[in-house]
Coordinates of C-alpha atoms and ligand atoms in Angstrom, one line a residue:
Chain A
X1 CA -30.0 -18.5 19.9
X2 CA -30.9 -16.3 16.8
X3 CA -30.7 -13.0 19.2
X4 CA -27.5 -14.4 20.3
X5 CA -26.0 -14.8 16.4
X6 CA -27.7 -11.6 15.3
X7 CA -25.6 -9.9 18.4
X8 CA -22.8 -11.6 17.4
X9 CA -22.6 -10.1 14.1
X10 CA -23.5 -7.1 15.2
X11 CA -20.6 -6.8 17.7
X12 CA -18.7 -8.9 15.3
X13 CA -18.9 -6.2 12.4
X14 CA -17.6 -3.7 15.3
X15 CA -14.8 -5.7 16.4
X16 CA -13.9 -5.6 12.8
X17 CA -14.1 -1.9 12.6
X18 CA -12.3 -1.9 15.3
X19 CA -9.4 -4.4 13.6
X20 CA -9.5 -2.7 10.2
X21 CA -8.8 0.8 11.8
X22 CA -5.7 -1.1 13.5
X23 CA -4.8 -3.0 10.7
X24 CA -4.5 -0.3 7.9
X25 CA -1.7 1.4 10.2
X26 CA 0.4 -1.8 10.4
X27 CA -0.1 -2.3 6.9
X28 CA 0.8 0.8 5.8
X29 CA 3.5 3.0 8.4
X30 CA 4.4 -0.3 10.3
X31 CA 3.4 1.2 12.7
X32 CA 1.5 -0.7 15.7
X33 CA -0.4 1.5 17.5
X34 CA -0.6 0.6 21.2
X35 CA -2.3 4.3 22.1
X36 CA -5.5 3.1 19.8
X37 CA -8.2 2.3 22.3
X38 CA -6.7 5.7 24.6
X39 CA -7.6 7.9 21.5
X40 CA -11.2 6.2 21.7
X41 CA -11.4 6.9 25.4
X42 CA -10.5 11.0 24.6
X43 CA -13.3 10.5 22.2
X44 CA -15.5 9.2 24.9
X45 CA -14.8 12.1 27.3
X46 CA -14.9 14.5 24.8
X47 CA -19.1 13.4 23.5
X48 CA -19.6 13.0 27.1
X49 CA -18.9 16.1 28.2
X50 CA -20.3 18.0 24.9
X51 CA -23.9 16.2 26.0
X52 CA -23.0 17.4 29.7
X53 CA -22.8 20.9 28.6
X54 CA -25.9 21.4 26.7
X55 CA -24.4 20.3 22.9
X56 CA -27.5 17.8 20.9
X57 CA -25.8 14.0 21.1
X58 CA -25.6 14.2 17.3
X59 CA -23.7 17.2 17.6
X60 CA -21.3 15.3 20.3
X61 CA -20.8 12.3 18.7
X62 CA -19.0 14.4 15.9
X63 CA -17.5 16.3 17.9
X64 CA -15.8 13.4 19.7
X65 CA -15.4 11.0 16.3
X66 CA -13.7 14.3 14.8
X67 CA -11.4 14.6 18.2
X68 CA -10.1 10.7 17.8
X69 CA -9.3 11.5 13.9
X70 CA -7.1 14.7 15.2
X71 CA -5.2 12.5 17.6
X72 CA -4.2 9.8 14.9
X73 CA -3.5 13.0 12.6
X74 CA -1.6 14.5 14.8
X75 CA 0.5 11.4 15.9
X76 CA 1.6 10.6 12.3
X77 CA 2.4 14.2 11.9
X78 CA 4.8 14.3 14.5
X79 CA 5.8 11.5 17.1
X80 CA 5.6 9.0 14.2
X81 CA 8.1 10.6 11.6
X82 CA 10.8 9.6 13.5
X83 CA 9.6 6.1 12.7
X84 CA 8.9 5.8 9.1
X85 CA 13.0 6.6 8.7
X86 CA 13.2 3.4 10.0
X87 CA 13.2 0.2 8.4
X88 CA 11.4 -3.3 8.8
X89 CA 11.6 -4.5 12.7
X90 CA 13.3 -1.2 13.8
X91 CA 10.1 0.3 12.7
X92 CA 7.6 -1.5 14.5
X93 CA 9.5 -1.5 17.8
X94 CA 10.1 1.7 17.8
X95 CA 6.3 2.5 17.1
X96 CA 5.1 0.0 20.3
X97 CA 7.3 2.1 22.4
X98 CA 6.2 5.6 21.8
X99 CA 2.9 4.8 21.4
X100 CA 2.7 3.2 24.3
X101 CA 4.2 6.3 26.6
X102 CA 1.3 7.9 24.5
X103 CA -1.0 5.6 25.8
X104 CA 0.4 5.9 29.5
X105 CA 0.2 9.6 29.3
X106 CA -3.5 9.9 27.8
X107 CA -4.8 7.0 30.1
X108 CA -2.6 8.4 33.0
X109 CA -3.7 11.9 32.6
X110 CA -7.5 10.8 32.4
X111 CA -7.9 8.5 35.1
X112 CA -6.4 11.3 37.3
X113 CA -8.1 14.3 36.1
X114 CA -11.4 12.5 35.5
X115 CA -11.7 9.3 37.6
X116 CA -15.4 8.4 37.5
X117 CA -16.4 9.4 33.8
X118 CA -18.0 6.8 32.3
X119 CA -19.8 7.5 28.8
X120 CA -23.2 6.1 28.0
X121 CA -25.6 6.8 25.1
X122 CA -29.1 5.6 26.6
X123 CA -31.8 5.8 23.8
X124 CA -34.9 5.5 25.2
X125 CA -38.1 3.9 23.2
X126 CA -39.4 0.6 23.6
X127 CA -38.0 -2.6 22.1
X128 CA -38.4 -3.5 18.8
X129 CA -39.0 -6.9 17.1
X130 CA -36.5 -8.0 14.6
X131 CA -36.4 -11.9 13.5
X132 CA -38.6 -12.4 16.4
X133 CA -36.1 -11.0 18.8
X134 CA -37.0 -7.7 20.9
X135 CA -34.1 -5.1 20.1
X136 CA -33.2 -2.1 22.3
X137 CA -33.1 1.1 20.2
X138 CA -29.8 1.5 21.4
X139 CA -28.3 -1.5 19.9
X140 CA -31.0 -1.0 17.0
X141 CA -29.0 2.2 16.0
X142 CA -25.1 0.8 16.8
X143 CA -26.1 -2.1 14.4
X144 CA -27.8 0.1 12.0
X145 CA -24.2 2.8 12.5
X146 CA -22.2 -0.5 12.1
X147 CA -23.9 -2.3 8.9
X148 CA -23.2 1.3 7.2
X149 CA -19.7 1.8 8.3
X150 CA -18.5 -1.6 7.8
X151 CA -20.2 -1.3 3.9
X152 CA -18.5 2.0 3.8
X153 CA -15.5 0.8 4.3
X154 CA -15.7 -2.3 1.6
X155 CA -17.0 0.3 -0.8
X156 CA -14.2 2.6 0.0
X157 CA -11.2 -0.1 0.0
X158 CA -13.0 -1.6 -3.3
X159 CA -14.2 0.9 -5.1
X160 CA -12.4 4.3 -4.9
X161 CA -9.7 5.4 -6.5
X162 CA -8.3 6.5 -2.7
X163 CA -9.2 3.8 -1.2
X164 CA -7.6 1.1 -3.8
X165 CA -4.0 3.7 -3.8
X166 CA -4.3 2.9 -0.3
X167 CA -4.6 -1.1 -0.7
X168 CA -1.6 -0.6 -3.1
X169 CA 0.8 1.2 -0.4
X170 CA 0.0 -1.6 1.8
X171 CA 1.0 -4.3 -1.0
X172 CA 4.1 -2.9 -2.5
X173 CA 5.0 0.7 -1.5
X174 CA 7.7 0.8 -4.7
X175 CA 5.0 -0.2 -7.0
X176 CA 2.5 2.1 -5.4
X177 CA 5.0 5.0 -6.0
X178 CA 5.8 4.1 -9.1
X179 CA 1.9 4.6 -10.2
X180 CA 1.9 8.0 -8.6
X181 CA 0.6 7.4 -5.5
X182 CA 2.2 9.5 -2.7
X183 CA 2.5 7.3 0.4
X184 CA 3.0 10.0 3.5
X185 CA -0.3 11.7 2.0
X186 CA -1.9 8.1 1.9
X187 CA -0.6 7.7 5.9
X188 CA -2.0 10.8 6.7
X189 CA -5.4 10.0 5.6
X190 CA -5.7 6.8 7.0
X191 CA -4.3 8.0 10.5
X192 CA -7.0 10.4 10.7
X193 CA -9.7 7.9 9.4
X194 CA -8.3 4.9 12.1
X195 CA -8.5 7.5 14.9
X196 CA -12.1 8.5 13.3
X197 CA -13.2 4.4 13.2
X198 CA -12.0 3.7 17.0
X199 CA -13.8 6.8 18.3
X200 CA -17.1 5.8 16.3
X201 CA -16.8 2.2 18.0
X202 CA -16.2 3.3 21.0
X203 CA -19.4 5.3 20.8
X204 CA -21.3 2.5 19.5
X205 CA -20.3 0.5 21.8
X206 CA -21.9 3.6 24.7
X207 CA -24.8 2.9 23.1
X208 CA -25.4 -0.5 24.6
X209 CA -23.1 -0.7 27.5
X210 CA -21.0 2.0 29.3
X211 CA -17.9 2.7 28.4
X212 CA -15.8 3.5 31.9
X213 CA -12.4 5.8 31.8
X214 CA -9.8 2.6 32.1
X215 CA -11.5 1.0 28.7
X216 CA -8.3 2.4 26.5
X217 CA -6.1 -0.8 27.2
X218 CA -9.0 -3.1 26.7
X219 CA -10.1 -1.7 23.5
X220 CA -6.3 -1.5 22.2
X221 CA -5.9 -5.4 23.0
X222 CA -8.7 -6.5 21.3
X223 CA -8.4 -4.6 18.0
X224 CA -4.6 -6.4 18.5
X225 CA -6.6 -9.7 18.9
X226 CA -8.7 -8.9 15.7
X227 CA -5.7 -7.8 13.6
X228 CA -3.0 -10.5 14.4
X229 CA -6.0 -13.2 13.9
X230 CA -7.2 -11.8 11.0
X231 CA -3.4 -11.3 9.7
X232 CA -1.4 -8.0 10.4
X233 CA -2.0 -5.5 7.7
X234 CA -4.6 -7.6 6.2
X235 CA -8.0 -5.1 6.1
X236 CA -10.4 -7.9 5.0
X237 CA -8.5 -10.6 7.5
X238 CA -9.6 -7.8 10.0
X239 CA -12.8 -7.9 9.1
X240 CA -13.6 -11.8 8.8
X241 CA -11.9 -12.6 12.0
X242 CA -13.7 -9.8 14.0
X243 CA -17.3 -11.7 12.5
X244 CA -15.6 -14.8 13.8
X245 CA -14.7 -13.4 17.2
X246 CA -18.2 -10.9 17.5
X247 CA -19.8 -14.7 16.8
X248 CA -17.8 -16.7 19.2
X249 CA -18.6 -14.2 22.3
X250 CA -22.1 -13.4 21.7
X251 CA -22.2 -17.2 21.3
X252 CA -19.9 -18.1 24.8
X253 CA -21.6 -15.2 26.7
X254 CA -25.1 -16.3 25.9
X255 CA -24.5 -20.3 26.5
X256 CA -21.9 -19.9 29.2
X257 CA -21.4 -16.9 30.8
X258 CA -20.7 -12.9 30.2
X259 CA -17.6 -13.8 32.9
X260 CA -15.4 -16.1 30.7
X261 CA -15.9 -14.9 27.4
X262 CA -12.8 -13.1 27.4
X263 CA -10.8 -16.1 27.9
X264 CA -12.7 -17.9 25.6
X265 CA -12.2 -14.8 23.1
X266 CA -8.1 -15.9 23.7
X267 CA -8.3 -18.7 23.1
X268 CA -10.1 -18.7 19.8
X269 CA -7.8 -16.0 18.6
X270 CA -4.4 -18.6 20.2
X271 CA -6.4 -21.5 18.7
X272 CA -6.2 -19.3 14.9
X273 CA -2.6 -18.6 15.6
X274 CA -1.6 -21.7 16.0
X275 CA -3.0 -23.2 13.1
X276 CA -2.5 -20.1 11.1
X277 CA 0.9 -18.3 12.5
X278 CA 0.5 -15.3 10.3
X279 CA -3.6 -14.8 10.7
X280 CA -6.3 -15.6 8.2
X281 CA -5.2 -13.5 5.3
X282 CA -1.2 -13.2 6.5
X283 CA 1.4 -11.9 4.3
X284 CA 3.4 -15.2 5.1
X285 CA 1.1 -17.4 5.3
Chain B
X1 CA 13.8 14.6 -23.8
X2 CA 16.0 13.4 -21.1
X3 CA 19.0 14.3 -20.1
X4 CA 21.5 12.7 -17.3
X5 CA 24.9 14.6 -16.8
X6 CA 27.9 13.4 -14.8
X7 CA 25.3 11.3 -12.7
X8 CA 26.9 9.2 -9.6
X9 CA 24.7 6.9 -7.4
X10 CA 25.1 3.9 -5.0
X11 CA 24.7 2.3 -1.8
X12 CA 25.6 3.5 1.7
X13 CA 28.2 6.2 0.8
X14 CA 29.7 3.9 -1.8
X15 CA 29.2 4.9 -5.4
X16 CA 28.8 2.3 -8.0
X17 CA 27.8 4.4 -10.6
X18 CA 30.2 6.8 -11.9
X19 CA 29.8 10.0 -13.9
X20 CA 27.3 8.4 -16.1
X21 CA 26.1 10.8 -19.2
X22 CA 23.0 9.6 -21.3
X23 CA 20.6 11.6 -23.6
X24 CA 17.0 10.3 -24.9
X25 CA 15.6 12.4 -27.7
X26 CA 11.6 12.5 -28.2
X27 CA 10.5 8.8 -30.1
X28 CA 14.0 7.1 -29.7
X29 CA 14.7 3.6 -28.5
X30 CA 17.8 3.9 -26.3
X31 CA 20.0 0.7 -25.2
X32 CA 22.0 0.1 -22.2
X33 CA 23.6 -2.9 -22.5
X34 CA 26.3 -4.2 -20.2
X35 CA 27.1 -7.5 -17.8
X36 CA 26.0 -8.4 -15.0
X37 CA 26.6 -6.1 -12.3
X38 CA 28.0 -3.3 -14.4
X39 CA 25.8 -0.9 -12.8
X40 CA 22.8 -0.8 -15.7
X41 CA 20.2 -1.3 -12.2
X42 CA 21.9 1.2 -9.9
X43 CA 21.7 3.8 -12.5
X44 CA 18.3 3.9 -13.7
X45 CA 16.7 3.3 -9.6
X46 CA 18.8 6.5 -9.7
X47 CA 17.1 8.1 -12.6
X48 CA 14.0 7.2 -10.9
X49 CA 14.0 8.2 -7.7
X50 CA 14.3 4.6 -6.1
X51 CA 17.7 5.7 -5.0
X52 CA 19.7 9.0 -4.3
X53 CA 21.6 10.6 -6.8
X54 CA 24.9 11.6 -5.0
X55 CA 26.0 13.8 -8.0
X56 CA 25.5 14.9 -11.3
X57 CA 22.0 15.6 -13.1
X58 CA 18.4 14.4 -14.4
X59 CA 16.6 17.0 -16.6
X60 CA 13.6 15.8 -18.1
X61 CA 12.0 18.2 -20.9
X62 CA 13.9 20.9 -19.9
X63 CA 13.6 20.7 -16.0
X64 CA 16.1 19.4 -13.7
X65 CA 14.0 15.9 -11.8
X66 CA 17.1 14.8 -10.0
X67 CA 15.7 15.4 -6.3
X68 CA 11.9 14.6 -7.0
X69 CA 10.6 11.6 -5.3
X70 CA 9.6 8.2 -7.2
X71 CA 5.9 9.4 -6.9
X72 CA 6.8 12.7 -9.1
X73 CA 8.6 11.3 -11.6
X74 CA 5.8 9.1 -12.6
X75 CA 3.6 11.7 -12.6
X76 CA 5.8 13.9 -14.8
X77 CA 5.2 11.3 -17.1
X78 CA 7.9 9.1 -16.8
X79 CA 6.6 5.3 -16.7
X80 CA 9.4 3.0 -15.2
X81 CA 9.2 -0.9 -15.4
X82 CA 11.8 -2.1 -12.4
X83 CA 13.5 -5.5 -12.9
X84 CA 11.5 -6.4 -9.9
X85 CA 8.3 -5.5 -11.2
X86 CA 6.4 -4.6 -8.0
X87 CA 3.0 -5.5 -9.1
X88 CA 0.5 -5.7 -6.4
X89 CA 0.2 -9.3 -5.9
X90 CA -3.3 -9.7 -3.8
X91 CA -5.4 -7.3 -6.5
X92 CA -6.6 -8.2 -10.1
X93 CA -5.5 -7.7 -13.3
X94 CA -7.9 -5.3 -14.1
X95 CA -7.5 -3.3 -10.4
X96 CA -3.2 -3.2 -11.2
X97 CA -4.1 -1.7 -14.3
X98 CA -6.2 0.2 -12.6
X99 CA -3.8 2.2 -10.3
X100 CA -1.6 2.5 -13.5
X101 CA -4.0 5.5 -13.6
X102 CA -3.8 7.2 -10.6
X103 CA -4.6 9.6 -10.0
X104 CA -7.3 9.3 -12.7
X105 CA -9.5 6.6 -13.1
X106 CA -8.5 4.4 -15.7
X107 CA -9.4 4.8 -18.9
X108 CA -11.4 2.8 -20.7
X109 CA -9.4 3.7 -24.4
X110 CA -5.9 3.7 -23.0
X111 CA -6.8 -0.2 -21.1
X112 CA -7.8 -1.3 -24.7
X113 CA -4.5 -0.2 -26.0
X114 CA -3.1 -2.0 -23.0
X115 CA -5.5 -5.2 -24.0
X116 CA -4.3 -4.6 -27.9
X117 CA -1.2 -5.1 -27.1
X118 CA -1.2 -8.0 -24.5
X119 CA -4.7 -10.2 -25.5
X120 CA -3.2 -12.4 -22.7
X121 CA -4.0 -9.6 -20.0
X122 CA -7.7 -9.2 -21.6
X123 CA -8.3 -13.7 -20.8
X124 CA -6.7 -12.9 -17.5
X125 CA -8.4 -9.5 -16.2
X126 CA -9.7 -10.8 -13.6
X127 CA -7.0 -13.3 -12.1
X128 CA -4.9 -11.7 -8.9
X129 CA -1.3 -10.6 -10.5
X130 CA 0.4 -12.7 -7.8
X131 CA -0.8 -16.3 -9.2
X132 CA 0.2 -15.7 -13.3
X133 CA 3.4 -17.1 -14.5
X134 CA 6.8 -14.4 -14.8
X135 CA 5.8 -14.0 -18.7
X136 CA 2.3 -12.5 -17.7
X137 CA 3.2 -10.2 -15.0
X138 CA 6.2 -8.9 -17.5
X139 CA 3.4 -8.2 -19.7
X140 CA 1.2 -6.2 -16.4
X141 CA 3.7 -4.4 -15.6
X142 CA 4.1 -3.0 -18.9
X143 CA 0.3 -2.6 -19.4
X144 CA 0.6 -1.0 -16.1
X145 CA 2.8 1.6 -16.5
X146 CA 1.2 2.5 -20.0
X147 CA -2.1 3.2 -18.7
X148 CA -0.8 6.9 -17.7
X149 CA 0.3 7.5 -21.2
X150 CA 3.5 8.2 -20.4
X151 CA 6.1 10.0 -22.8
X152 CA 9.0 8.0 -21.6
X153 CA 8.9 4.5 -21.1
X154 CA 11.9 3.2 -19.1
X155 CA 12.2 -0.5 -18.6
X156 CA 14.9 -2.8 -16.3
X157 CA 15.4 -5.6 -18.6
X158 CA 12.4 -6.6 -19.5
X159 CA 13.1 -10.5 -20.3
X160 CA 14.6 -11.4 -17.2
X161 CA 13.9 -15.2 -16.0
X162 CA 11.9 -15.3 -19.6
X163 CA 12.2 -18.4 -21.6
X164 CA 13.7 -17.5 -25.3
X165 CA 10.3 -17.7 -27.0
X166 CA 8.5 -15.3 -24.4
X167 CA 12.0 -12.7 -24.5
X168 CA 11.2 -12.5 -27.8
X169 CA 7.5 -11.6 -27.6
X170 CA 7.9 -9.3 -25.0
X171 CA 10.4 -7.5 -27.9
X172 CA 8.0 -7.5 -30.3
X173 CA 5.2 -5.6 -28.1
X174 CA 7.9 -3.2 -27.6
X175 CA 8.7 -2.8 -31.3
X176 CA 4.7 -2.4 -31.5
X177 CA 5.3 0.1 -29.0
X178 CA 7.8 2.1 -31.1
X179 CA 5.8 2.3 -34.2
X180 CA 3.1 4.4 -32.0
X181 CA 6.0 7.2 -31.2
X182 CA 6.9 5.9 -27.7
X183 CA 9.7 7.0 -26.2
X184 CA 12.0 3.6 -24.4
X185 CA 15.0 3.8 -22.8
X186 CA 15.8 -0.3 -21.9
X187 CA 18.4 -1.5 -20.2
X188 CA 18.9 -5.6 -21.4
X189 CA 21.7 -8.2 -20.6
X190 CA 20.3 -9.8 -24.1
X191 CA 22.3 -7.7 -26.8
X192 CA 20.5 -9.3 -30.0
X193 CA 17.7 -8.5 -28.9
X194 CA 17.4 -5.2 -27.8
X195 CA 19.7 -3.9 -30.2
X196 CA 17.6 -5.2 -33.1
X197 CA 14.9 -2.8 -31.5
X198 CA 17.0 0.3 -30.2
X199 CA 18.3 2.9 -32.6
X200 CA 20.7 4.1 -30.3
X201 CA 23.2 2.4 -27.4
X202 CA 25.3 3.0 -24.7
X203 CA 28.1 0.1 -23.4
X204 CA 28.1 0.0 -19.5
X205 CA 31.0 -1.7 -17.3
X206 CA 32.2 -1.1 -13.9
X207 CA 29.4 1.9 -13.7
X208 CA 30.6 3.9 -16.5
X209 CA 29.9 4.1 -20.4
X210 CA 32.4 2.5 -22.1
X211 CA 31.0 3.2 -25.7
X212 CA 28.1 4.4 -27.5
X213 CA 27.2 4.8 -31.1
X214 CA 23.7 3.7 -33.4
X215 CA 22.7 0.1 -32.8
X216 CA 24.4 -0.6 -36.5
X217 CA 27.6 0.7 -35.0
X218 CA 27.3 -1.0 -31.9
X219 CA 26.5 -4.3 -34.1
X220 CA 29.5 -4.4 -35.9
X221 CA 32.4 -3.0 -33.4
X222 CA 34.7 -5.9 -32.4
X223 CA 34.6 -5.3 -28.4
X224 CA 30.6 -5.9 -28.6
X225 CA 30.8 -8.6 -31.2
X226 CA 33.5 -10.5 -28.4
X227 CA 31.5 -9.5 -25.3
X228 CA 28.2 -9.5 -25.9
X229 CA 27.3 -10.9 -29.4
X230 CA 29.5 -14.4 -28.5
X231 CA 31.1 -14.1 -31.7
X232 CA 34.8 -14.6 -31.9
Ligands
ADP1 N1 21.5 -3.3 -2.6 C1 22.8 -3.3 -2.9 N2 23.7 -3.0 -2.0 C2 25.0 -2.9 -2.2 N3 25.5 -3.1 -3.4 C3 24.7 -3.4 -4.5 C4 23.3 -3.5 -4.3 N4 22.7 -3.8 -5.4 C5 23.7 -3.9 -6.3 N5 24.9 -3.7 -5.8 C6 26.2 -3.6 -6.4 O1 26.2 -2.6 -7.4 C7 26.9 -3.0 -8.6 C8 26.0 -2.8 -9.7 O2 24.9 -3.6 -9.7 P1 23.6 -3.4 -10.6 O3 23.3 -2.0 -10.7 O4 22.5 -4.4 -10.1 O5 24.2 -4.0 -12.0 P2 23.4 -4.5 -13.3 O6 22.0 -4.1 -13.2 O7 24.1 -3.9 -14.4 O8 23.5 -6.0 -13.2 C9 27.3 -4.5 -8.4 O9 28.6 -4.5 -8.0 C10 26.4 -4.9 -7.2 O10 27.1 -5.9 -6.4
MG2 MG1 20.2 -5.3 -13.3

C-alpha cells in the first residue's frame, strides 16, 4: 500500500514532466506535438548506443537529453514556422498533421533500421529501505532525478524572470509583447527545454523498466492524456493531473493488475473530461 | 519626441486610417479625441506595432520605429496601455507588475511609485488580475506599463466601461502623472475630461484629423463645443 502510493507519486511526478513538456507547446505556439514521445525514443537510441560504444552512462544520458532538446529546436525552427502564420484552429491542425508525418518518419525509420533496440539503465546495488519499503537503486535515482526536475520546473515557472515571460506568452501573447517579451525567442526556448524534459523521462523511465523501439506513440498519448486532463496549455493542470494519474496506476496496477491499468488510466482521464470538458485548470472552464 | 507622418493603417488591405500626422514633444499631454469608430484604436495599434502600418511614418527620438515589432517598441521605451488591457489574468498583482519589468527584475523604487500612485494595487498585490473589478485592472495596467519607466506613455482610452466617479480618478493619477514630466499621448471618447488634462489635441473623424489646436482652443471652437462638449 505505502510502496504502491510512494510509486505512484513517483511515476506520477514523471507523468507530469512528461504533460508539462507537452503542455508549454500548446500553450504557447498552438502547436500539439504528436512527434513528442518519437523525440524521446531518438533520445533512447542515442544514450543507448553512447553506453554501447564505450561513453560513461552519465556522459550518455546528456548526450541523449541534449539530442531530444535539438529535435524540438530544430522543429520550431523550421517545419513549425509555417504554423505560427496561422491562426486559432488553423494552427493546431496544421501542427497534428506535420508532426505526425514527423512522427511516422522517426518511428518509421527506427523500427526499420534498429528493430530490437530496447534501452535499459540497470543500476546495480541492493535495495534500500525507504518508509519501510525496499527501493531498487534504479527507481531510487529516477525518483531522486524526478523530485529535482519537477522542483526545477516550479522554481523556474515561479521564480524566474524567463520562466514567468514564459507564463505570460501563454496567458496573453499582446500583453506579453507589450512588456517586452519577445515571443519566437520564448518558443524557442521552451521547444528545446520540452524536447530536453521528454528525453530525461524517457530515461528515467529505462531506469526501472525497458524502454522498447515502438514506445514513441505510447509515450506521445499519455503526455496527451496528462495535458488535456490537466487542461491544454495549463503547466500546473499538467502537473496535478499527472500526480492524479501516477496515483491511480500505481494504485490499479498494485490492487488489480499491471494488464488493465491502461484502461483504467482512460478512463480516469474520460471520467475528468466529462466532468471537467476543458481539464483541471482549462482556459474555458 | 514622437513623430507620425502621412501614416495609413487598417484591416485586410482596407485602410481605415488615412494620412494621419501627429507630433508629441518631450513632457506634453497629447489628446486624440474623436467618436466612436473614427479610427482613434486603428491608429495607435498602428503606432504600436499591434497592426501594420501600410504607409507613412513613426519616428520616435529621432529614429524611424515604423516596422519594429510590438516587443521593440516597448522596449524603446514606449509604454502602451490598449483599450483591451491584456493583463495576465491567472498571475498576481504583484507578478503583472512584475513582467512590467522585463527584462529586468522589477524594481523595488519604481513598484512603490506604482503603489504611490494606485494604494488600491498595494491592498490588492497579491489577488490574480483576472478576479478585480474593470476600475482595478485600469489601474494594473497603468502600474504595469510604468514599471519600465517609460518616456512615453500612450494610453487607449483609459475610462472605458468606468463609472463617472472612477473616470475621474483614473484622470487624476494621470494628472499626478504629468506633474513628474511624463510624456502621454491619450486617446478618450470623454472630451471634458481629457482635455482638462491635455495641453494639446487633435480632432479625429472618418480616420483623419479634422482639427487641432491647444486644449483652450479646442475648448472653445464651436464644432467641438456641438460634437463633443453637448453644448448647443
Ligand atoms: N478588427 C477589425 N476589422 C475590421 N474593421 C475594424 C476592426 N476594428 C475596427 N474596425 C473598423 O475600423 C474603424 C475604426 O475603428 P476604431 O479604430 O476602433 O475607432 P475608435 O477607436 O476611434 O472607436 C471602424 O469603422 C471600425 O468598424
Ligand atoms: Mg477605440
Amino acid at each position: 500500500m505505502t510502496a504502491a502510493i510512494l510509486d505512484g507519486i513517483v511515476l506520477g511526478l514523471q507523468f507530469g514532466i512528461l504533460g508539462v513538456g507537452l503542455t508549454i507547446m500548446y500553450g504557447l505556439g498552438g502547436v500539439l506535438n504528436l512527434a513528442y514521445g518519437s523525440m524521446a525514443v531518438v533520445a533512447a537510441v542515442v544514450v543507448s548506443f553512447s553506453m554501447r560504444s564505450g561513453l560513461p552512462a552519465g556522459l550518455a544520458v546528456l548526450l541523449g537529453i541534449l539530442t531530444a532538446a535539438g529535435i524540438g529546436l530544430a522543429l520550431n525552427l523550421t517545419i513549425l514556422k509555417p504554423v505560427y502564420r496561422r491562426q486559432g484552429e488553423a494552427r493546431v491542425l496544421l501542427s497534428l498533421i506535420l508532426t505526425i508525418g514527423v512522427a511516422f518518419i522517426i518511428d518509421g525509420f527506427l523500427v526499420w533500421r534498429f528493430p530490437i533496440e530496447v534501452l535499459s539503465l540497470s543500476i546495480g546495488g541492493n535495495p534500500v529501505l525507504i518508509l519501510g519499503v525496499p527501493m531498487r537503486t534504479g527507481s531510487l535515482l529516477a525518483s531522486a532525478i524526478t523530485l529535482l526536475t519537477g522542483g526545477a520546473l516550479i522554481f523556474f515557472f515561479r521564480a524566474t524572470v524567463t520562466g514567468r515571460a514564459v507564463r505570460s506568452v501563454i496567458q496573453d501573447e499582446v500583453g506579453a509583447q507589450l512588456c517586452g517579451v519577445n515571443p519566437a525567442t520564448t518558443r524557442t526556448l521552451i521547444f528545446t527545454l520540452s524536447g530536453a524534459l521528454v528525453g530525461l523521462v524517457v530515461v528515467m523511465q529505462s531506469m526501472t523498466s525497458p524502454v522498447p523501439i515502438s514506445a514513441g506513440f505510447e509515450i506521445t498519448i499519455l503526455a496527451l492524456i496528462v495535458t488535456v486532463v490537466g487542461g491544454l496549455g495549463s503547466i500546473r493542470g499538467a502537473m496535478l493531473a499527472g500526480l492524479i494519474l501516477g496515483v491511480v496506476h500505481a494504485m490499479s496496477s498494485f490492487y488489480i493488475g499491471s494488464y488493465i491499468t491502461t484502461i483504467i488510466l482512460l478512463a480516469a482521464a474520460a471520467f475528468t473530461i466529462l466532468l471537467r470538458p476543458s481539464g483541471l485548470f482549462g482556459k474555458h472552464a | 519626441m514622437l513623430e507620425i507622418s502621412d501614416l495609413s493603417a487598417g484591416y485586410d488591405s482596407k485602410d481605415v486610417v488615412l494620412g494621419v500626422s501627429i507630433d508629441v514633444r518631450e513632457g506634453e499631454v497629447v489628446a486624440i479625441i474623436g467618436s466612436n469608430g473614427a479610427g482613434k484604436t486603428t491608429f495607435l495599434k498602428a503606432v504600436c506595432g499591434l497592426l501594420p502600418v501600410s504607409a507613412g511614418e513613426v519616428r520616435y527620438e529621432g529614429r524611424s520605429i515604423t516596422d519594429l515589432a510590438i516587443h521593440e517598441i516597448a522596449r524603446a521605451g514606449i509604454s502602451f496601455v490598449p483599450a483591451g488591457r491584456h493583463l495576465f489574468p491567472e498571475m498576481t498583482v504583484a507578478e503583472n507588475l512584475g513582467l512590467g519589468a522585463y527584462p529586468h527584475r522589477p524594481e523595488a523604487g519604481q513598484q512603490s511609485v506604482v503603489f504611490d500612485l494606485f494604494p488600491r494595487l498595494a491592498e490588492r498585490r497579491r489577488q490574480a488580475a483576472g478576479t478585480m473589478s474593470g476600475g482595478e485592472q485600469q489601474m494594473l495596467a497603468v502600474g504595469r506599463a510604468l514599471m519600465s519607466r517609460p518616456r512615453l506613455l500612450i494610453l487607449d482610452e483609459p475610462t472605458a466601461g468606468l463609472a463617472p466617479k472612477l473616470a475621474a480618478q483614473a484622470y487624476e493619477s494621470l494628472a499626478a502623472l504629468r506633474t513628474q514630466g511624463m510624456t502621454i499621448l491619450v486617446a478618450e471618447q470623454q472630451v471634458p475630461l481629457v482635455l482638462s488634462l491635455a495641453d494639446r489635441g487633435y480632432v479625429m473623424e472618418t480616420g483623419a484629423i479634422q482639427l487641432q489646436g491647444s486644449a483652450a482652443e479646442l475648448r472653445d471652437n464651436p464644432t467641438v463645443r456641438r460634437a463633443y462638449l453637448g453644448v448647443a
